[in-house]
Tab-separated table of C-alpha atoms (C1' of nucleotides) in Angstrom:
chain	number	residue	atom	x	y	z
F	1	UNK	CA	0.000	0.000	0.000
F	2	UNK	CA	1.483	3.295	-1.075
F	3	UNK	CA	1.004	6.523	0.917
F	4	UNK	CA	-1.532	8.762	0.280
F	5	UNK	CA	-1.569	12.019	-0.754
F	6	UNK	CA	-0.648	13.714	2.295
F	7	UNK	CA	-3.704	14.762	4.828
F	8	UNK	CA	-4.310	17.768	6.880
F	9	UNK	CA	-0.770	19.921	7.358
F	10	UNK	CA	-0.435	22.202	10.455
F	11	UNK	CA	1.340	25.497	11.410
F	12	UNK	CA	4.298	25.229	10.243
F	13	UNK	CA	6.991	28.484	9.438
F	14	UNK	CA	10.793	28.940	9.595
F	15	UNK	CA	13.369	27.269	11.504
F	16	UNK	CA	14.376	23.519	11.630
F	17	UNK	CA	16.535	21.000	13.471
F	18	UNK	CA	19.827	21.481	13.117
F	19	UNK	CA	22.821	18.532	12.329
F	20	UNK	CA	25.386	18.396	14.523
F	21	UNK	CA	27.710	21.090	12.887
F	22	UNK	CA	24.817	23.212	13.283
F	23	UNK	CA	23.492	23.138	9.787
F	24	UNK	CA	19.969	22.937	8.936
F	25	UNK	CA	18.909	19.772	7.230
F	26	UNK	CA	15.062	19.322	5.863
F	27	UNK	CA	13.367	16.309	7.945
F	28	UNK	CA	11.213	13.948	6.011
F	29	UNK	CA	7.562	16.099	6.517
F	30	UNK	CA	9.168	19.275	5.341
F	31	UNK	CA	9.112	17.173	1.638
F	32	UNK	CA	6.116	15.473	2.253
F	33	UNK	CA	4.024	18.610	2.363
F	34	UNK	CA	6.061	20.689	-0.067
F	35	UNK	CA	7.312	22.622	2.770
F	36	UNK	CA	10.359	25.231	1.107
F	37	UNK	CA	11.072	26.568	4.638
F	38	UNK	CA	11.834	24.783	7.613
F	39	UNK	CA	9.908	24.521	10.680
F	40	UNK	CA	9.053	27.814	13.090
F	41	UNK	CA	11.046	25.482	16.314
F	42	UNK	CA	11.516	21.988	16.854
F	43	UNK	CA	8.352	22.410	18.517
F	44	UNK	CA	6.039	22.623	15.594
F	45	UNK	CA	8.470	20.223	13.647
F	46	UNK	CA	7.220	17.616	16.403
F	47	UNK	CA	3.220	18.818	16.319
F	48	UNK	CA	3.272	18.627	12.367
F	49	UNK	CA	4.501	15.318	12.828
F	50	UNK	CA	2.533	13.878	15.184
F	51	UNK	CA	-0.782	15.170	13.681
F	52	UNK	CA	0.476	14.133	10.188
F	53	UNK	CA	1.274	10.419	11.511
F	54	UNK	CA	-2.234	10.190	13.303
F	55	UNK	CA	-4.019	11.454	10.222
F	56	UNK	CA	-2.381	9.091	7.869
F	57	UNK	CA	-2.837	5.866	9.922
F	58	UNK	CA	-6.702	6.902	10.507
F	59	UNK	CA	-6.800	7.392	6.724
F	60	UNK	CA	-5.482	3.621	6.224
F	61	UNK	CA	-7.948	2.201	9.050
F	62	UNK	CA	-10.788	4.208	7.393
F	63	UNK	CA	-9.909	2.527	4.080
F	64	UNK	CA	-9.680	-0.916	5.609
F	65	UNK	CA	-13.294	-0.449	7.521
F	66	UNK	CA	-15.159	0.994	4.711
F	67	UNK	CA	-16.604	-1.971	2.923
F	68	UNK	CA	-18.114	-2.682	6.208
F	69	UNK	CA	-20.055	0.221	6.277
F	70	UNK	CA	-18.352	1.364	10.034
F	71	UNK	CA	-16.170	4.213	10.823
F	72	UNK	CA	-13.516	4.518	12.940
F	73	UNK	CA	-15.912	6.170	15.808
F	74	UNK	CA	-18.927	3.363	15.326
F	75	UNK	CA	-16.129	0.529	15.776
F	76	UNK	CA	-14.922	1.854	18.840
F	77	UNK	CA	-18.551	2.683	20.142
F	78	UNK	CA	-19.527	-1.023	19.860
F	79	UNK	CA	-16.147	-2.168	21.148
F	80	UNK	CA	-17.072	-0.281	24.196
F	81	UNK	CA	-20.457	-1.463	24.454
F	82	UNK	CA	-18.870	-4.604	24.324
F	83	UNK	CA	-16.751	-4.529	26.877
F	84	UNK	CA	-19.462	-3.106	29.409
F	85	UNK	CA	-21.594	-6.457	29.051
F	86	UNK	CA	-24.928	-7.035	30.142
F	87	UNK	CA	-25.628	-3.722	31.674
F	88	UNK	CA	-24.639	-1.193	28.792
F	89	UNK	CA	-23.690	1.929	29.642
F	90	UNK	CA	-25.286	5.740	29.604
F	91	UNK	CA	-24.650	8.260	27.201
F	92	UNK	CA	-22.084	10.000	29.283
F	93	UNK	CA	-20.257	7.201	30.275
F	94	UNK	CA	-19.895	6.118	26.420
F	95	UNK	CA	-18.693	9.408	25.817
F	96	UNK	CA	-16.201	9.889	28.395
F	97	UNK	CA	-14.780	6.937	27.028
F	98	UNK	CA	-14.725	7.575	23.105
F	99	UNK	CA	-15.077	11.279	22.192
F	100	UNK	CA	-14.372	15.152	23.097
F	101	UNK	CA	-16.073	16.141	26.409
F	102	UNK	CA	-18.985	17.365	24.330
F	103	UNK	CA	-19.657	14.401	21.656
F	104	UNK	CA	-22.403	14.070	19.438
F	105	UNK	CA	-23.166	10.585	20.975
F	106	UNK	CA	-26.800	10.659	20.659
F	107	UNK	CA	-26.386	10.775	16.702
F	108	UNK	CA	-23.918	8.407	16.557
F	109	UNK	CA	-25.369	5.820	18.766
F	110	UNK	CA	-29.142	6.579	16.505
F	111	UNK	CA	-27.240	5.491	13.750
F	112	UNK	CA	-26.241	2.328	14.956
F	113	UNK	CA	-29.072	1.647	16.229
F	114	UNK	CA	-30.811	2.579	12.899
F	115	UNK	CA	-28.517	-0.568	12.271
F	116	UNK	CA	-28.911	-2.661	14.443
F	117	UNK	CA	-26.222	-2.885	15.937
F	118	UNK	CA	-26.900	-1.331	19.437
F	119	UNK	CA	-30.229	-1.229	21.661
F	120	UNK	CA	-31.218	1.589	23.547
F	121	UNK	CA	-33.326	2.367	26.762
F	122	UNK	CA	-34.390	4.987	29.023
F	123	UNK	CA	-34.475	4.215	32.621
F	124	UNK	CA	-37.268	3.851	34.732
F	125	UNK	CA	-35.190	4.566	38.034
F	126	UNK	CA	-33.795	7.878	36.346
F	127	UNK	CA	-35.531	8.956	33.183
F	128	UNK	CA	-33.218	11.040	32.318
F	129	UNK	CA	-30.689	8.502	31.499
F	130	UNK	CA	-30.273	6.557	28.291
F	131	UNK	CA	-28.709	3.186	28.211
F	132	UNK	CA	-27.197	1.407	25.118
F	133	UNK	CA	-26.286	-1.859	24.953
F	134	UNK	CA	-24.868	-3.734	22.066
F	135	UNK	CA	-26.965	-6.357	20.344
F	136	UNK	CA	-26.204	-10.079	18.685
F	137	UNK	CA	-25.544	-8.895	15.651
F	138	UNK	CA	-23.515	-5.645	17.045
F	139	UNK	CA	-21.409	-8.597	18.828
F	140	UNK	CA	-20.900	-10.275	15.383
F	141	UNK	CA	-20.290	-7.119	13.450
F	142	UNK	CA	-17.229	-7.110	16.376
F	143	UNK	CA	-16.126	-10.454	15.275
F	144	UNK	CA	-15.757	-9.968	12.165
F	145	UNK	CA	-14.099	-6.176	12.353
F	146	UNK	CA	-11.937	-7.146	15.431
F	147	UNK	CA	-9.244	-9.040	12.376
F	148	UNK	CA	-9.333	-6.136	10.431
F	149	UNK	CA	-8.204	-3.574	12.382
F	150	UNK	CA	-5.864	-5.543	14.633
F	151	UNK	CA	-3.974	-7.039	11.275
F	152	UNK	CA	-4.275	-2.958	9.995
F	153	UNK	CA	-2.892	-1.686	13.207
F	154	UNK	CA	-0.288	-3.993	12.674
F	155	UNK	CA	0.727	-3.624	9.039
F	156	UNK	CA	1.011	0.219	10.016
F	157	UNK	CA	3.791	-0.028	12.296
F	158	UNK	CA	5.210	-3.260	12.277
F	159	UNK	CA	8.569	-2.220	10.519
F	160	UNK	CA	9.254	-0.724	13.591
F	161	UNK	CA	10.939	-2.829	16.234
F	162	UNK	CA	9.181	-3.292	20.230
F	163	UNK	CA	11.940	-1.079	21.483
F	164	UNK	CA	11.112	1.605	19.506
F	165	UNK	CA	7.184	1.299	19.457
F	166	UNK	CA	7.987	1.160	23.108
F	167	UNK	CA	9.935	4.382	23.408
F	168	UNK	CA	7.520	5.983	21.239
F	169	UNK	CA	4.646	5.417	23.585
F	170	UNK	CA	6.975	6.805	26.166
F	171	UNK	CA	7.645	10.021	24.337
F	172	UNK	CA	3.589	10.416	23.331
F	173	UNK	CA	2.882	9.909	27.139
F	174	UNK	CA	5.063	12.497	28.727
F	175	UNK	CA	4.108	14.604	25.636
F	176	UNK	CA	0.399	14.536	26.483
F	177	UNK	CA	1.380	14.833	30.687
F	178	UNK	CA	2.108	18.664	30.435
F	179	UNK	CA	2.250	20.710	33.692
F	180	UNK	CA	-1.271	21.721	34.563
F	181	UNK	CA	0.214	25.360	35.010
F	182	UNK	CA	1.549	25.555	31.287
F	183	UNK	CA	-0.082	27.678	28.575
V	1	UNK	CA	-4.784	24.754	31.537
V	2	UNK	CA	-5.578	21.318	32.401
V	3	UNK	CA	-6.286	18.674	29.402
V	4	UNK	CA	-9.460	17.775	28.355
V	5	UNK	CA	-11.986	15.020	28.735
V	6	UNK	CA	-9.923	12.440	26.237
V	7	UNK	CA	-10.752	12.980	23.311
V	8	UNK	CA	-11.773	10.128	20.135
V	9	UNK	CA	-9.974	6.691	21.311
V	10	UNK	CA	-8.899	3.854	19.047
V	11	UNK	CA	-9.371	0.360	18.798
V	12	UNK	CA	-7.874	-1.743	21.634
V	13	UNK	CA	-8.053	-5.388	22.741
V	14	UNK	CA	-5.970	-7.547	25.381
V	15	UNK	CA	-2.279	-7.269	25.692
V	16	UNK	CA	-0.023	-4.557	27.119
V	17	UNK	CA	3.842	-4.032	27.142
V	18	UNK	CA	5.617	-6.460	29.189
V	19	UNK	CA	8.036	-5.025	31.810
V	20	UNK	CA	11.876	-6.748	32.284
V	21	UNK	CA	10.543	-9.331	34.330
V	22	UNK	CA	7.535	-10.533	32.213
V	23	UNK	CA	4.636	-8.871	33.985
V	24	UNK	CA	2.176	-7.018	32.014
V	25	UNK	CA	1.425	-3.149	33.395
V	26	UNK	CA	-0.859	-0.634	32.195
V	27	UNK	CA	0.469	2.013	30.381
V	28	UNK	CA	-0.674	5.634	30.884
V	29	UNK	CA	-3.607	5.804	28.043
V	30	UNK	CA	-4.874	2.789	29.723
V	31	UNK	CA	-5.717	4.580	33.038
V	32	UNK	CA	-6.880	7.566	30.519
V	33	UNK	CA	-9.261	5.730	28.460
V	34	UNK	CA	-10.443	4.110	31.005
V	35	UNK	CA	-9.436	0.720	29.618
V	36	UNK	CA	-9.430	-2.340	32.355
V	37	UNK	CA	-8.546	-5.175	29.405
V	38	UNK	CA	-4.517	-4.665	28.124
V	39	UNK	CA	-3.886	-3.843	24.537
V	40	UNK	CA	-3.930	-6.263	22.024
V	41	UNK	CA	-0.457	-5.531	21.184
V	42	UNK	CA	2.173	-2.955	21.299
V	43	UNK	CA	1.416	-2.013	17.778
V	44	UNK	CA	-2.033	-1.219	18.900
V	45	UNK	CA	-0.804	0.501	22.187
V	46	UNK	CA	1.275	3.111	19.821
V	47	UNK	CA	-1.620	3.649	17.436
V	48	UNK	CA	-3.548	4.310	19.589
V	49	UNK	CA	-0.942	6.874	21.670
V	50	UNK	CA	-0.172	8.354	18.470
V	51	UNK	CA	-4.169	9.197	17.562
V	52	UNK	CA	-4.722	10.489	20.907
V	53	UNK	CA	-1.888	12.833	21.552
V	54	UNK	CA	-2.446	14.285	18.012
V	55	UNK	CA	-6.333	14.744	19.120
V	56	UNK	CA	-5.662	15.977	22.202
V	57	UNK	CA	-3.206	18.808	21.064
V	58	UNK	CA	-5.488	19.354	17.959
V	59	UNK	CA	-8.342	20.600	20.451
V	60	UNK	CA	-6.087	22.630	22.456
V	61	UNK	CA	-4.922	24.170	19.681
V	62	UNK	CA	-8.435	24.852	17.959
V	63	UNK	CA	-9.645	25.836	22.116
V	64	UNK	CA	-6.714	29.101	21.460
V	65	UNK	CA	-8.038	29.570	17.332
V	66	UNK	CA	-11.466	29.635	18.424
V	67	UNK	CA	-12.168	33.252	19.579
V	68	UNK	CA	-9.912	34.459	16.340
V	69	UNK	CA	-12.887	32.534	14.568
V	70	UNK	CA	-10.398	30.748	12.350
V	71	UNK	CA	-10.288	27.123	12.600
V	72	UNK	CA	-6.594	25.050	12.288
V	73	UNK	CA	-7.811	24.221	8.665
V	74	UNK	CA	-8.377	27.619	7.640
V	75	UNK	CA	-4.950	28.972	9.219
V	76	UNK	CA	-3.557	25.812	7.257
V	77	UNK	CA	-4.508	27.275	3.895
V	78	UNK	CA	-4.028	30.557	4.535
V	79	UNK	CA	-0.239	29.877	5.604
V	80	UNK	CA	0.026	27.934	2.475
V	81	UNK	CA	-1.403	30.735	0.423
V	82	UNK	CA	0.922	33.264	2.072
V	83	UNK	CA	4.264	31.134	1.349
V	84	UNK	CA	2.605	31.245	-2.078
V	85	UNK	CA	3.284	34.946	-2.894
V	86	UNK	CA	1.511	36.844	-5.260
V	87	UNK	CA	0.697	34.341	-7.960
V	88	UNK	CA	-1.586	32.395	-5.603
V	89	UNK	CA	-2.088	28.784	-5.892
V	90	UNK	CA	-4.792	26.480	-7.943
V	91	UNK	CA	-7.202	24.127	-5.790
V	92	UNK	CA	-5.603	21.416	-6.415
V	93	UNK	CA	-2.125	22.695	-5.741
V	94	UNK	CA	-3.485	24.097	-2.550
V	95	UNK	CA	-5.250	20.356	-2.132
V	96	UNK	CA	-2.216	18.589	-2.558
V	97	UNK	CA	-0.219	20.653	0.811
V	98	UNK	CA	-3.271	20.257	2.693
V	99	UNK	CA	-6.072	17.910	3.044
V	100	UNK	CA	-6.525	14.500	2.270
V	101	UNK	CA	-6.439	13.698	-1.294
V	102	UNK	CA	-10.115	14.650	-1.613
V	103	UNK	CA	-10.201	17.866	0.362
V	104	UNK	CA	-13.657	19.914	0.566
V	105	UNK	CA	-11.486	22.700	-0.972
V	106	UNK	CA	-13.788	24.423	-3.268
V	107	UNK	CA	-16.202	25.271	0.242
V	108	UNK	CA	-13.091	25.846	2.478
V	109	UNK	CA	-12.327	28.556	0.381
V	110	UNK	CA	-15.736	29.637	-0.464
V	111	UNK	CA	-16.115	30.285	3.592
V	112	UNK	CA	-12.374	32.032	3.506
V	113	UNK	CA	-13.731	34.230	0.640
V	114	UNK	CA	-16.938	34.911	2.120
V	115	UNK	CA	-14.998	36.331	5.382
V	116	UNK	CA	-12.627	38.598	3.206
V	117	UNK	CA	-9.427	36.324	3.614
V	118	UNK	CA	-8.848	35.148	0.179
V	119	UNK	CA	-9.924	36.085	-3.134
V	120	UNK	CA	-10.125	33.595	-6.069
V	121	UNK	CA	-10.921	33.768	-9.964
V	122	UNK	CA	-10.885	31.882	-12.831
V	123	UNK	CA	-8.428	31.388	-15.057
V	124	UNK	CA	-8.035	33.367	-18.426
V	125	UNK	CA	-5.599	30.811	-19.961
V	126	UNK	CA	-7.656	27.874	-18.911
V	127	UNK	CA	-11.017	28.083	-17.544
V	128	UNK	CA	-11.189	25.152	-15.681
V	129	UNK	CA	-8.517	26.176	-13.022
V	130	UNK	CA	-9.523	28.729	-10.227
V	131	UNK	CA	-6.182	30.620	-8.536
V	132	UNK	CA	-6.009	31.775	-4.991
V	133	UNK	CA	-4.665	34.532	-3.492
V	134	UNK	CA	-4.710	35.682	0.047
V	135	UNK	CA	-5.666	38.804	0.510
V	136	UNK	CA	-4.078	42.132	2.550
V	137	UNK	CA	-6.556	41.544	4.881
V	138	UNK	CA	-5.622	37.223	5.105
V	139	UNK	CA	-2.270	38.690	5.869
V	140	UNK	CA	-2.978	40.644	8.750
V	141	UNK	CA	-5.313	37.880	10.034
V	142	UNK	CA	-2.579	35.421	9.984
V	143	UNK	CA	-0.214	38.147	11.475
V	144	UNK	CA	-2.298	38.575	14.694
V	145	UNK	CA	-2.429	34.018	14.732
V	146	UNK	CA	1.226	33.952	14.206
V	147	UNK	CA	1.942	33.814	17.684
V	148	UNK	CA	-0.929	32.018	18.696
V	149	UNK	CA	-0.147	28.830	17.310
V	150	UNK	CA	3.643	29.231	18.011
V	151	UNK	CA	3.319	30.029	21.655
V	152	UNK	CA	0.451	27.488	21.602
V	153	UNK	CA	2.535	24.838	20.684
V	154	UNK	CA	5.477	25.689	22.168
V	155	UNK	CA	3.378	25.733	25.331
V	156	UNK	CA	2.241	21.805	24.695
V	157	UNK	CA	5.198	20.732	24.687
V	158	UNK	CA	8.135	22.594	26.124
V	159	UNK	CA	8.296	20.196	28.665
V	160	UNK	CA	10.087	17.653	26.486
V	161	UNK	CA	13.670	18.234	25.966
V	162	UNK	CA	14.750	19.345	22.409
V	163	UNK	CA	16.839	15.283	22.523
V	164	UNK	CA	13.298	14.003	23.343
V	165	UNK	CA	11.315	15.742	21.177
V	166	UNK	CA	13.845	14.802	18.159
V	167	UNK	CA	14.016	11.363	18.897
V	168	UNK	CA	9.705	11.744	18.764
V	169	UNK	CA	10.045	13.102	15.479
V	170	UNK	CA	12.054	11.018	13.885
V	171	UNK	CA	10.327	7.579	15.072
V	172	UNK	CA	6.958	9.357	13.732
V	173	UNK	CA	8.695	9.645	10.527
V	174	UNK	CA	9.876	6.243	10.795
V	175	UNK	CA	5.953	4.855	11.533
V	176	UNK	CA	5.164	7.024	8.576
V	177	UNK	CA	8.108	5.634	5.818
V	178	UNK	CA	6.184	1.804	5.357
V	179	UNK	CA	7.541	-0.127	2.689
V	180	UNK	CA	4.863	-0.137	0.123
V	181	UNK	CA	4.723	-3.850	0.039
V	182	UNK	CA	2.890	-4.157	3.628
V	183	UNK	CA	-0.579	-4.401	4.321
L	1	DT	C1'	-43.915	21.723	49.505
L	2	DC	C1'	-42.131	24.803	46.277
L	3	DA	C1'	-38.600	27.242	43.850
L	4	DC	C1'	-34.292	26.831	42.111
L	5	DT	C1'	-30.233	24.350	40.414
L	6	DA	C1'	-28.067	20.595	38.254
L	7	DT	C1'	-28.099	16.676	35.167
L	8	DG	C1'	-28.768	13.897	30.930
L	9	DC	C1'	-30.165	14.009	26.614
L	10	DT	C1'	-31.940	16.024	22.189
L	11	DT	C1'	-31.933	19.073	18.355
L	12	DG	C1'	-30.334	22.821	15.300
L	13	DT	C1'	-26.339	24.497	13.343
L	14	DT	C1'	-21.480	25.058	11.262
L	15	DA	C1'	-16.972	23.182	9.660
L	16	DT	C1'	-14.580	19.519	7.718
L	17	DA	C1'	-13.410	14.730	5.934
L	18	DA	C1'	-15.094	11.704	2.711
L	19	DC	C1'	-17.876	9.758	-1.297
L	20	DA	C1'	-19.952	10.290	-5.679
L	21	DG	C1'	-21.706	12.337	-9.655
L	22	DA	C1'	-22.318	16.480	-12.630
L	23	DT	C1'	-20.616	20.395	-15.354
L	24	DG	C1'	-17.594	22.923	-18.224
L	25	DA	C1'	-13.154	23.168	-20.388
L	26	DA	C1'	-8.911	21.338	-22.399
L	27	DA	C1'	-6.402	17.622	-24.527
L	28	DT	C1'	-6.263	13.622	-27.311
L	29	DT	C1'	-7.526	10.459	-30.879
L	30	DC	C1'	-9.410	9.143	-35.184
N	1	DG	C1'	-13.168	18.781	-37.603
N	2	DA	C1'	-15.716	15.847	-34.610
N	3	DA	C1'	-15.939	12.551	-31.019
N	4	DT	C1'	-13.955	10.895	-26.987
N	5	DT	C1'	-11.178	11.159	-22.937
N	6	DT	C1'	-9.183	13.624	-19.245
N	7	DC	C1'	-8.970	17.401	-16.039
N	8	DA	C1'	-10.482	20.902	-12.529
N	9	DT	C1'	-13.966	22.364	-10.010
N	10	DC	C1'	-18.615	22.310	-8.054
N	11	DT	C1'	-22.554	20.389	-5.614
N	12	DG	C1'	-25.306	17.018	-2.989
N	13	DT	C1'	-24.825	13.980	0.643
N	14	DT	C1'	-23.321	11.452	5.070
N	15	DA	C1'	-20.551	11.115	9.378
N	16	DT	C1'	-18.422	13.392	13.009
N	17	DA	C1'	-16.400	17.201	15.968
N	18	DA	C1'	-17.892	21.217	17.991
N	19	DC	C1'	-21.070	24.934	19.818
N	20	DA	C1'	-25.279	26.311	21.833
N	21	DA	C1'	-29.848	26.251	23.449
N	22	DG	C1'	-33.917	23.767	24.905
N	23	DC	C1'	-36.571	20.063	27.220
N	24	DA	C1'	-37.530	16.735	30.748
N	25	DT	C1'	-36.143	14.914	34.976
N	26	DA	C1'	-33.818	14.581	39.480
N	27	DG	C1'	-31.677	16.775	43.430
N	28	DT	C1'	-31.186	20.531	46.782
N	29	DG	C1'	-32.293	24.103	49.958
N	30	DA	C1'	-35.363	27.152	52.353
DNA sequence: TCACTATGCTTGTTATAACAGATGAAATTC
DNA sequence: GAATTTCATCTGTTATAACAAGCATAGTGA
C-alpha cells in the first residue's frame, strides 16, 4: 500500500533542526508537504509530525473499515459497548470513554441503532438517562471487524521494532502529561 | 490549563507491554481511556498513543483559534497561500499541501472568501482552473495568529527536551516511511 | 412543599473529511 | 473537424467534531 496524498498539514513556518555542525537539514515532513522553509522550532516540527502520523494511519484504518459500512468512531462505540456487558452503559459514560467532552453521541449511537447494531433504553429509576447496549448482531459485526483492524494496526507499524514502538509510547505519554500550570 | 476530557480513542483489545521481568502493566492511556482489558499488542498501544496525543493537542490548539474565529484548517490554507506569494495557488495545488487527497477545498475557500481572507478567480488561460490569493486583509489575520499557534505549541510541549522531542520526530517519521509492500 | 439548580439528553447548526456524480473546459484520438 | 477522454472544479450527501440552546427529569435548599 502506497502513501496517500498527504492529509491535513499544520502550522508550520521557519526554523528547523539542526545537524550536529549546526546546519539545517530538511526532515522527512518538510518534503512530504512541499514545505520550502523549515519549521518555526523543533516544537512545531514535532506537532506537524505527530498530527500528520495520526491522520495518515486513521486514513489507512478508514480505508480498511469501509466496505463494512463502520467508521472509525462506530467501531470503537460497539467495542465499548462490548466490553461493558450485560448492563450497557449511559450516554455520558460512552462518551467519556470515546469522544471530546462534548460528543455528538446521541447521533452516533441513533445510527447504529438505525442498524442494528446497538439497543437503547431509558431508565425507569432515572428517566433522564439513556442506556445502550450492544446487540447479537452488534457482537458479530465485532467479530468480524476485530481481524481487520488488529492485522491494519499492525501492518502500520510493524517495521518498527518493540523497542522503539515502546519508546515511542513513552515520548507520546510524557508529551500529552504537560504541567497543569503551562499555557 | 488542564487537558481535556480524552478525546476520540482507538481500537484496543488484550495485551499490554511487558516489563523486564515478564509482567504485564498498564500504560498511561490505559488509566486515561479508562481501559481495564490490556492492549492487544504494542502495535495497537502506539496507534492508539499516536491518535490520541495528536487529538488531544489538535483541540487545544483549535480551544486558542477559536475566539480568532479561524479554525486550524483555515490557518492551514491561509499559511500555504501566504508562502505562495503573489501568484496564488490552484485548488488542487493548494489540495495537494493540505487535506486528504479529496479535500472539501472548493467550500473551504468559499467560507475564507466569504470572510474577506482570500480572493479567487478563474483562469483566463484555462477556464477550468480557479487561482487563490490571500488577501491584505488574510495577511494581517494570519499576522495577529502567528503567535498564537507558536506560543500554543510551544506551550504543549516545552516540557520535552529538544533530545526528546527529536528522537519523537524522527520515530513518527519512521511509523510514517512503510515499505509499500505491507498491508 | 415549592422554587431553584443541576443533570442527561436532544436538536439545530457550522466546519470539515469523505464519497460520488455532474458540469464545463482542455487535450487527445481518429 | 468531430468525437472521446481527461482534467479541474462544483454540488449534494453522510458522518463526526464542535457549539449552543432547549426540554424533561432529578436533586437541593429554604
Amino acid at each position: 500500500m502506497t502513501a496517500p496524498k498527504q492529509s491535513r498539514t499544520r502550522a508550520a513556518s521557519q526554523g528547523t533542526r539542526t545537524t550536529a555542525g549546526g546546519q539545517a537539514s530538511p526532515g522527512q515532513l518538510q518534503k512530504e508537504i512541499r514545505q520550502t522553509k523549515s519549521f518555526a522550532s523543533i516544537h512545531a516540527e514535532a506537532f506537524l509530525n505527530i498530527v500528520r502520523t495520526a491522520d495518515q494511519t486513521q486514513h489507512l484504518l478508514h480505508m480498511q473499515l469501509k466496505p463494512y459500512g463502520i467508521t472509525e468512531t462506530q467501531y470503537n462505540s460497539l467495542r465499548i459497548l462490548r466490553g461493558a456487558g450485560k448492563q450497557g452503559l449511559s450516554c455520558a459514560e460512552i462518551g467519556e470513554r470515546l469522544i471530546s467532552q462534548d460528543p455528538d453521541i446521541t447521533r452516533l449511537l441513533g445510527r447504529l441503532e438505525r442498524q442494528g447494531l446497538v439497543r437503547r433504553e431509558r431508565g425507569a429509576k432515572d428517566r433522564r438517562v439513556v442506556m445502550t447496549k450492544i446487540t447479537a448482531s452488534g457482537l458479530e459485526r465485532l467479530k468480524e471487524l476485530d481481524p481487520v483492524v488488529t492485522s491494519t494496526v499492525h501492518a502500520l507499524l510493524d517495521h518498527l521494532s518493540e523497542d522503539e514502538l515502546g519508546k515511542m509510547i513513552g515520548l507520546l505519554e510524557r508529551a500529552r502529561s504537560r504541567p497543569t500550570s503551562s499555557a
